[in-house]
Coordinates of C-alpha atoms (C1' of nucleotides) in Angstrom, one line a residue:
Chain Z
M1 CA 0.0 0.0 0.0
A2 CA 1.1 3.6 -0.6
N3 CA 1.9 6.1 2.1
K4 CA -0.1 9.2 2.5
T5 CA 2.2 11.8 0.8
E6 CA 2.4 9.6 -2.3
L7 CA -1.4 9.9 -2.6
D8 CA -1.6 13.6 -1.9
S9 CA -2.1 14.7 -5.5
F10 CA -4.9 12.1 -5.9
L11 CA -6.8 13.0 -2.7
N12 CA -6.5 16.7 -3.6
F13 CA -7.9 16.0 -7.0
L14 CA -10.9 14.3 -5.4
Q15 CA -11.4 16.9 -2.8
K16 CA -11.7 19.6 -5.5
I17 CA -14.7 17.7 -7.0
Q18 CA -16.4 16.9 -3.7
L19 CA -15.3 17.7 -0.2
L20 CA -14.9 14.5 1.8
S21 CA -14.9 13.8 5.5
P22 CA -11.7 12.6 7.1
E23 CA -13.3 9.2 7.4
A24 CA -14.2 8.9 3.8
L25 CA -10.8 10.1 2.8
E26 CA -9.3 7.4 5.0
A27 CA -11.5 4.8 3.5
I28 CA -10.4 5.7 0.0
Y29 CA -6.8 6.0 1.0
S30 CA -6.7 2.5 2.4
L31 CA -7.8 1.1 -1.0
C32 CA -5.2 2.9 -3.1
G33 CA -2.2 1.2 -4.5
L34 CA 0.7 2.4 -6.7
I35 CA 1.6 0.8 -10.0
S36 CA 4.7 1.7 -12.1
I37 CA 4.6 0.9 -15.8
R38 CA 7.5 1.4 -18.2
K39 CA 7.1 3.3 -21.4
N40 CA 5.2 1.4 -24.1
Q41 CA 4.0 -1.3 -21.7
N42 CA 0.4 -1.9 -21.1
L43 CA -1.2 -1.5 -17.7
Q44 CA -4.3 -3.3 -18.9
E45 CA -4.7 -5.5 -21.9
I46 CA -7.5 -5.8 -24.4
G47 CA -10.0 -8.4 -23.5
Q48 CA -9.7 -8.1 -19.7
R49 CA -12.6 -7.0 -17.6
C50 CA -11.9 -3.7 -16.1
R51 CA -12.0 -3.8 -12.3
T52 CA -9.8 -0.9 -11.4
I53 CA -10.0 2.9 -11.5
Y54 CA -6.7 4.6 -12.2
F55 CA -5.2 8.0 -11.7
V56 CA -2.0 9.2 -13.3
K57 CA 0.4 10.3 -10.6
A58 CA 3.3 10.9 -12.9
G59 CA 3.9 10.2 -16.6
L60 CA 1.5 9.9 -19.5
A61 CA -0.9 7.1 -20.6
R62 CA -3.6 6.5 -23.2
I63 CA -6.6 4.2 -23.8
F64 CA -6.6 2.6 -27.2
Y65 CA -8.4 -0.1 -29.1
L66 CA -7.9 -1.9 -32.4
K67 CA -10.0 -1.0 -35.5
D68 CA -9.0 -3.2 -38.5
D69 CA -5.6 -3.8 -37.0
N70 CA -5.0 -0.1 -36.5
E71 CA -4.6 1.3 -33.0
V72 CA -7.1 4.0 -32.3
T73 CA -6.4 6.3 -29.4
E74 CA -9.5 7.2 -27.4
Y75 CA -8.1 9.2 -24.6
F76 CA -4.9 10.6 -23.2
A77 CA -4.3 10.9 -19.5
F78 CA -1.6 13.3 -18.3
E79 CA -0.4 13.8 -14.7
N80 CA -3.5 14.2 -12.4
D81 CA -6.0 12.8 -14.8
L82 CA -8.2 9.8 -14.2
I83 CA -8.1 7.0 -16.6
I84 CA -11.0 4.6 -16.6
R85 CA -12.3 2.0 -19.1
A86 CA -15.8 3.0 -18.5
E87 CA -17.5 0.8 -21.1
S88 CA -16.2 -2.2 -19.2
L89 CA -16.4 -1.0 -15.7
F90 CA -20.1 0.1 -15.9
T91 CA -21.3 -2.9 -18.0
G92 CA -19.2 -5.7 -16.6
K93 CA -18.2 -6.8 -20.1
P94 CA -14.6 -7.4 -21.1
S95 CA -13.0 -4.2 -22.3
M96 CA -12.0 -4.0 -25.9
K97 CA -9.6 -1.3 -24.9
A98 CA -6.1 -1.3 -23.5
I99 CA -4.4 1.2 -21.2
Q100 CA -0.8 1.9 -22.2
A101 CA 1.9 4.0 -20.7
L102 CA 3.4 6.4 -23.2
E103 CA 6.1 7.4 -20.8
N104 CA 7.4 5.7 -17.7
T105 CA 4.3 6.2 -15.6
V106 CA 3.2 5.8 -12.0
F107 CA -0.5 5.0 -11.6
I108 CA -2.7 5.1 -8.5
G109 CA -5.2 2.3 -8.7
I110 CA -8.4 1.6 -6.7
P111 CA -10.2 -1.7 -7.0
A112 CA -13.6 -0.7 -8.3
E113 CA -15.7 -3.2 -6.4
S114 CA -14.1 -2.1 -3.1
L115 CA -14.7 1.5 -4.0
F116 CA -18.3 0.9 -5.0
S117 CA -19.0 -1.0 -1.8
L118 CA -18.0 2.2 0.1
F119 CA -21.0 3.9 -1.5
D120 CA -23.4 2.3 1.1
T121 CA -21.4 3.6 4.1
F122 CA -20.3 6.9 2.5
P123 CA -22.9 8.5 0.3
E124 CA -20.4 11.4 -0.1
I125 CA -18.2 9.0 -2.1
E126 CA -21.0 8.0 -4.3
R127 CA -21.7 11.7 -4.8
L128 CA -18.0 12.3 -5.7
F129 CA -18.2 9.5 -8.2
R130 CA -21.5 10.8 -9.7
K131 CA -19.9 14.2 -10.3
I132 CA -16.9 12.6 -11.9
I133 CA -19.1 10.8 -14.4
E134 CA -21.1 13.9 -15.0
Q135 CA -18.0 15.7 -16.0
A136 CA -16.8 12.9 -18.2
Y137 CA -20.2 12.7 -19.8
V138 CA -20.3 16.4 -20.7
A139 CA -16.7 16.3 -22.0
T140 CA -17.6 13.4 -24.2
V141 CA -20.7 15.0 -25.6
N142 CA -18.7 18.1 -26.5
R143 CA -16.0 16.0 -28.1
M144 CA -18.6 14.2 -30.2
E145 CA -19.9 17.5 -31.4
A146 CA -16.4 18.5 -32.4
I147 CA -15.7 15.3 -34.3
Q148 CA -19.1 15.5 -36.1
F149 CA -19.0 19.1 -37.1
H150 CA -15.5 20.6 -37.0
P151 CA -13.1 19.8 -39.8
A152 CA -9.9 18.0 -38.8
E153 CA -7.8 21.1 -39.2
E154 CA -9.9 23.0 -36.6
R155 CA -9.8 20.0 -34.2
Y156 CA -6.1 19.9 -34.4
A157 CA -5.7 23.6 -33.9
Q158 CA -8.0 23.5 -30.9
L159 CA -6.2 20.5 -29.4
M160 CA -2.9 22.2 -29.8
D161 CA -4.3 25.3 -28.2
E162 CA -5.8 23.5 -25.2
K163 CA -3.0 21.0 -24.6
P164 CA 0.2 22.2 -26.3
D165 CA 2.0 19.5 -24.3
L166 CA 0.5 16.8 -26.5
I167 CA 2.7 17.6 -29.5
R168 CA 5.8 17.6 -27.4
R169 CA 5.1 14.3 -25.6
I170 CA 3.0 12.2 -27.9
S171 CA 3.8 10.9 -31.3
L172 CA 1.8 12.3 -34.2
K173 CA 0.3 8.9 -35.1
H174 CA -1.4 8.7 -31.8
I175 CA -2.6 12.3 -32.1
A176 CA -4.0 11.5 -35.5
S177 CA -6.0 8.6 -34.3
Y178 CA -7.3 10.6 -31.4
L179 CA -8.5 13.2 -33.8
G180 CA -10.2 10.6 -35.9
I181 CA -8.0 11.1 -39.0
T182 CA -5.1 9.3 -40.6
Q183 CA -1.5 10.1 -40.0
V184 CA -1.1 11.3 -43.6
S185 CA -4.0 13.6 -43.2
L186 CA -2.5 15.1 -40.0
S187 CA 0.7 15.6 -41.8
R188 CA -1.1 17.5 -44.6
I189 CA -2.8 19.7 -42.0
R190 CA 0.5 20.5 -40.3
A191 CA 2.1 21.3 -43.6
A192 CA -0.8 23.6 -44.5
I193 CA -0.5 25.8 -41.4
R194 CA 3.2 26.0 -41.6
Chain T
M1 CA -49.4 17.9 -10.4
A2 CA -50.0 14.5 -12.1
N3 CA -51.9 11.6 -10.6
K4 CA -50.2 8.3 -10.0
T5 CA -51.3 6.3 -12.9
E6 CA -50.2 9.0 -15.3
L7 CA -46.7 8.5 -13.9
D8 CA -46.6 4.8 -14.0
S9 CA -44.5 4.4 -17.0
F10 CA -41.9 6.8 -15.6
L11 CA -41.7 5.3 -12.2
N12 CA -41.4 1.8 -13.8
F13 CA -38.6 3.1 -15.9
L14 CA -36.8 4.3 -12.9
Q15 CA -37.4 1.2 -10.9
K16 CA -35.8 -0.9 -13.6
I17 CA -32.6 1.0 -13.2
Q18 CA -32.6 1.2 -9.4
L19 CA -35.1 -0.3 -7.0
L20 CA -36.5 2.4 -4.8
S21 CA -38.2 2.4 -1.5
P22 CA -41.9 3.5 -1.3
E23 CA -40.7 6.7 0.4
A24 CA -38.3 7.6 -2.3
L25 CA -40.8 6.9 -5.0
E26 CA -43.3 9.1 -3.2
A27 CA -40.8 11.9 -3.0
I28 CA -40.0 11.7 -6.7
Y29 CA -43.7 11.4 -7.5
S30 CA -44.6 14.5 -5.7
L31 CA -42.1 16.5 -7.9
C32 CA -43.4 15.3 -11.2
G33 CA -45.5 17.4 -13.5
L34 CA -47.0 16.8 -17.0
I35 CA -46.4 19.1 -19.9
S36 CA -48.0 18.8 -23.3
I37 CA -46.3 20.3 -26.3
R38 CA -47.8 20.4 -29.8
K39 CA -45.9 19.1 -32.8
N40 CA -43.0 21.3 -33.9
Q41 CA -43.2 23.5 -30.8
N42 CA -40.2 23.8 -28.5
L43 CA -40.4 22.6 -24.9
Q44 CA -37.1 24.5 -24.1
E45 CA -35.5 27.2 -26.1
I46 CA -31.9 27.8 -27.0
G47 CA -30.2 30.1 -24.5
Q48 CA -32.3 29.0 -21.5
R49 CA -30.5 27.5 -18.5
C50 CA -31.7 23.9 -18.2
R51 CA -33.4 23.3 -14.8
T52 CA -35.6 20.4 -15.6
I53 CA -35.3 16.7 -16.3
Y54 CA -37.8 15.4 -18.8
F55 CA -39.2 12.0 -19.7
V56 CA -41.3 11.3 -22.8
K57 CA -44.6 9.8 -21.7
A58 CA -46.1 9.8 -25.2
G59 CA -44.9 11.2 -28.5
L60 CA -41.5 12.0 -29.8
A61 CA -39.0 14.8 -29.3
R62 CA -35.4 15.8 -30.1
I63 CA -32.6 17.9 -28.8
F64 CA -31.1 20.1 -31.5
Y65 CA -28.7 23.0 -31.8
L66 CA -27.7 25.5 -34.5
K67 CA -24.4 25.1 -36.4
D68 CA -23.9 27.8 -39.0
D69 CA -27.7 28.4 -39.2
N70 CA -28.3 24.7 -39.7
E71 CA -30.2 22.6 -37.2
V72 CA -28.2 19.7 -35.9
T73 CA -30.1 16.9 -34.1
E74 CA -28.2 15.6 -31.1
Y75 CA -30.7 13.1 -29.7
F76 CA -34.1 11.6 -30.3
A77 CA -36.3 10.6 -27.4
F78 CA -39.2 8.2 -28.0
E79 CA -41.8 7.1 -25.6
N80 CA -40.2 6.1 -22.3
D81 CA -36.9 7.9 -23.0
L82 CA -35.3 10.5 -20.8
I83 CA -34.4 13.8 -22.4
I84 CA -32.0 16.0 -20.6
R85 CA -29.8 18.9 -21.7
A86 CA -26.9 17.6 -19.7
E87 CA -24.3 20.2 -20.8
S88 CA -26.4 22.9 -19.2
L89 CA -27.9 20.9 -16.2
F90 CA -24.5 19.8 -15.0
T91 CA -22.5 23.0 -15.6
G92 CA -25.1 25.6 -14.8
K93 CA -24.4 27.4 -18.1
P94 CA -27.2 28.4 -20.5
S95 CA -27.9 25.6 -22.9
M96 CA -27.1 26.1 -26.6
K97 CA -29.6 23.4 -27.3
A98 CA -33.4 23.3 -27.7
I99 CA -35.9 20.5 -27.0
Q100 CA -38.5 20.2 -29.7
A101 CA -41.6 18.0 -29.9
L102 CA -41.6 16.2 -33.3
E103 CA -45.1 15.0 -32.7
N104 CA -47.7 16.1 -30.2
T105 CA -45.9 15.0 -27.0
V106 CA -46.6 14.6 -23.3
F107 CA -43.5 15.1 -21.1
I108 CA -43.1 14.4 -17.5
G109 CA -40.9 17.0 -15.9
I110 CA -39.0 17.1 -12.7
P111 CA -37.3 20.3 -11.4
A112 CA -33.7 19.3 -11.2
E113 CA -32.8 21.3 -8.1
S114 CA -35.7 19.8 -6.2
L115 CA -34.7 16.3 -7.3
F116 CA -31.0 17.0 -6.4
S117 CA -32.0 18.1 -3.0
L118 CA -33.6 14.7 -2.4
F119 CA -30.1 13.2 -2.7
D120 CA -29.3 14.1 0.9
T121 CA -32.3 12.4 2.3
F122 CA -32.4 9.5 -0.2
P123 CA -29.0 8.2 -1.2
E124 CA -30.9 5.6 -3.3
I125 CA -32.1 8.5 -5.5
E126 CA -28.6 9.7 -6.0
R127 CA -27.6 6.2 -6.9
L128 CA -30.4 6.0 -9.4
F129 CA -29.2 9.2 -11.0
R130 CA -25.6 8.0 -11.0
K131 CA -26.6 4.9 -12.9
I132 CA -28.6 6.9 -15.4
I133 CA -25.6 9.0 -16.1
E134 CA -23.3 6.0 -16.4
Q135 CA -25.6 4.5 -19.0
A136 CA -25.7 7.8 -21.0
Y137 CA -22.0 8.1 -20.8
V138 CA -21.3 4.6 -22.2
A139 CA -23.9 5.2 -24.9
T140 CA -22.2 8.4 -25.9
V141 CA -18.7 6.9 -26.0
N142 CA -20.0 4.2 -28.3
R143 CA -21.8 6.7 -30.5
M144 CA -18.6 8.8 -30.8
E145 CA -16.7 5.7 -31.9
A146 CA -19.3 5.0 -34.5
I147 CA -19.1 8.5 -35.9
Q148 CA -15.4 8.5 -35.9
F149 CA -14.8 5.1 -37.6
H150 CA -17.9 3.9 -39.4
P151 CA -18.8 5.3 -42.8
A152 CA -22.2 7.1 -43.0
E153 CA -23.7 4.2 -44.8
E154 CA -23.0 1.8 -42.0
R155 CA -24.3 4.2 -39.4
Y156 CA -27.5 4.6 -41.3
A157 CA -27.9 0.9 -41.7
Q158 CA -27.3 0.3 -38.0
L159 CA -29.7 3.0 -37.0
M160 CA -32.4 1.6 -39.2
D161 CA -31.7 -1.8 -37.7
E162 CA -31.9 -0.6 -34.1
K163 CA -34.7 1.8 -34.4
P164 CA -36.8 1.2 -37.5
D165 CA -39.3 3.5 -36.1
L166 CA -37.1 6.5 -36.9
I167 CA -37.7 6.4 -40.6
R168 CA -41.4 6.2 -40.2
R169 CA -41.7 9.0 -37.7
I170 CA -38.9 11.4 -38.3
S171 CA -38.0 13.4 -41.4
L172 CA -34.9 12.5 -43.2
K173 CA -33.3 15.9 -42.7
H174 CA -33.4 15.3 -39.0
I175 CA -32.0 11.8 -39.3
A176 CA -29.2 13.1 -41.6
S177 CA -28.1 15.7 -39.1
Y178 CA -28.2 13.1 -36.3
L179 CA -25.9 10.9 -38.4
G180 CA -23.6 13.8 -38.9
I181 CA -24.1 14.0 -42.7
T182 CA -26.0 16.3 -45.1
Q183 CA -29.4 15.5 -46.3
V184 CA -28.0 15.1 -49.8
S185 CA -25.6 12.6 -48.6
L186 CA -28.3 10.6 -46.9
S187 CA -30.4 10.6 -50.0
R188 CA -27.4 9.1 -51.9
I189 CA -27.0 6.4 -49.3
R190 CA -30.7 5.5 -49.5
A191 CA -30.5 5.4 -53.3
A192 CA -27.5 3.1 -53.2
I193 CA -29.1 0.5 -51.0
R194 CA -32.3 0.4 -52.9
Chain L
dC1 C1' -59.4 19.2 -55.1
dT2 C1' -55.9 22.6 -55.8
dG3 C1' -52.2 25.6 -55.2
dA4 C1' -48.5 26.5 -51.9
dT5 C1' -45.1 24.8 -49.1
dT6 C1' -42.1 21.5 -47.5
dT7 C1' -39.4 17.4 -48.1
dT8 C1' -36.7 14.4 -50.8
dT9 C1' -34.1 13.2 -54.7
dT10 C1' -31.0 14.0 -58.5
dA11 C1' -27.2 16.2 -60.9
dA12 C1' -22.7 18.5 -61.5
dC13 C1' -18.9 19.9 -59.5
dA14 C1' -15.6 21.0 -55.5
dT15 C1' -13.3 19.7 -51.3
dT16 C1' -11.8 16.7 -47.9
dT17 C1' -10.0 12.7 -46.4
dG18 C1' -8.3 8.0 -47.3
dT19 C1' -4.9 4.5 -49.4
dA20 C1' -0.6 2.9 -50.9
dA21 C1' 4.0 3.5 -51.7
dA22 C1' 8.3 5.7 -51.3
dA23 C1' 11.5 8.9 -49.3
dG24 C1' 13.4 11.5 -45.6
dG25 C1' 14.4 12.0 -40.4
dA26 C1' 14.9 10.6 -35.9
dT27 C1' 16.3 7.3 -32.5
dA28 C1' 18.0 3.3 -30.0
dG29 C1' 21.0 -0.6 -29.5
dG30 C1' 25.1 -2.9 -30.8
Chain H
dC1 C1' 29.7 5.4 -35.3
dC2 C1' 26.6 2.4 -37.8
dT3 C1' 22.7 -0.1 -38.8
dA4 C1' 18.0 -1.3 -38.1
dT5 C1' 13.7 0.3 -36.8
dC6 C1' 10.3 3.4 -36.2
dC7 C1' 8.1 7.9 -37.1
dT8 C1' 6.9 11.6 -40.3
dT9 C1' 6.3 13.6 -44.6
dT10 C1' 5.4 13.6 -49.4
dT11 C1' 3.3 12.1 -53.7
dA12 C1' -0.3 10.4 -56.7
dC13 C1' -4.5 8.7 -57.0
dA14 C1' -9.2 7.0 -55.3
dA15 C1' -13.3 7.3 -52.5
dA16 C1' -16.5 9.7 -49.6
dT17 C1' -18.8 13.6 -48.6
dG18 C1' -20.0 18.6 -49.1
dT19 C1' -22.1 22.5 -51.9
dT20 C1' -25.3 24.5 -54.9
dA21 C1' -29.1 24.3 -57.7
dA22 C1' -33.0 22.4 -59.7
dA23 C1' -36.5 18.8 -60.3
dA24 C1' -39.6 15.6 -58.4
dA25 C1' -42.5 14.0 -54.8
dA26 C1' -45.0 14.4 -50.7
dT27 C1' -47.7 17.1 -47.5
dC28 C1' -50.6 20.7 -45.9
dA29 C1' -54.1 24.4 -45.8
dG30 C1' -57.9 26.5 -47.7

DNA sequence: CTGATTTTTTAACATTTGTAAAAGGATAGG
DNA sequence: CCTATCCTTTTACAAATGTTAAAAAATCAG
């Protein structure tokens, strides 16, 4: 198990979403574990049922899946981001998605079942979790809108504007698949705005 | 306020997601109201802050927004579907989206603030709501995947397969915008598979 | 029923994005 | 330092979808 200072960033992250009593914090704390994964290794493989909620303490990771033998990046998680394979966690089905470290990465992991069982004792933890999902839901609806109605060039410009880190730390092929375009197409876009 | 039989379908819908105590059901029941909207009229206008959660008791409705003066349909709600402008409800910002009745429609409405304030007394209602959002979130992630990586023709075929009702009850221009393509493009697709 | 309005289809052309293959750069391990 | 590998760009061409306009079909109101 991790010691308390190692979990500071995570517990702070949670407190900003929903203030928690010392008891609830302690209960969450006691479930947390640290997992280190080397660059390019997978934290979770495709086909596994997702039973853990992760938080990136340091490093960088992504969720990806295979579409016709091509890797498609669904999500990037930087330091202090949650990373959850929700389609599996909420449905109980095996996940068709993998979690991969794009740099040497330290994750904080919480077993989902243990966390969920805290909901009965600590409604405030269920509330925290509800708010997390609400935020993720709104973000996803907005991203869907972008993919549907903004040309790839705009989406690239916006992404670079919001997260200039991406281009420094993530290979362009991953960024392309995240944007829903091919690498060739992204190259063209980059050439056009140069 | 509505009488109990009028709310049966709604309360049944909720019970299937999360079993509720009689007290919790009664608390929800007492907040519900019925609203009838004629075909092509808006239940909620663009620019209003969303403060109500709706359920379609009878009829058919959609959420849409304007993109360069064109109406884009984000969501269709048939009988026994929830219809919520989440981006506004969860953020408190004015909604850029309208709710419109596509047929004469009877909605059940619950003031969101009143419902949310039940969360403190009835954790089971917060749980219900958490599960509703989880389902919506997973559905949205899947839809995003479809839009990103399945050609329009496949998406149309799948939609017709899952909800054959759509084509009978909804105009093709609305379906086209829901699929993220132009009406002309949808016409071509329909001509191709004929 | 009839004319007006709306919806859907068709056509021609432009633009965007994809595919495949090759070349150029960068990087890591020996 | 050198080679092998991976990443990125470029090129040429194909396919999908958008744009505009007009015709055809369906729907609606009087």
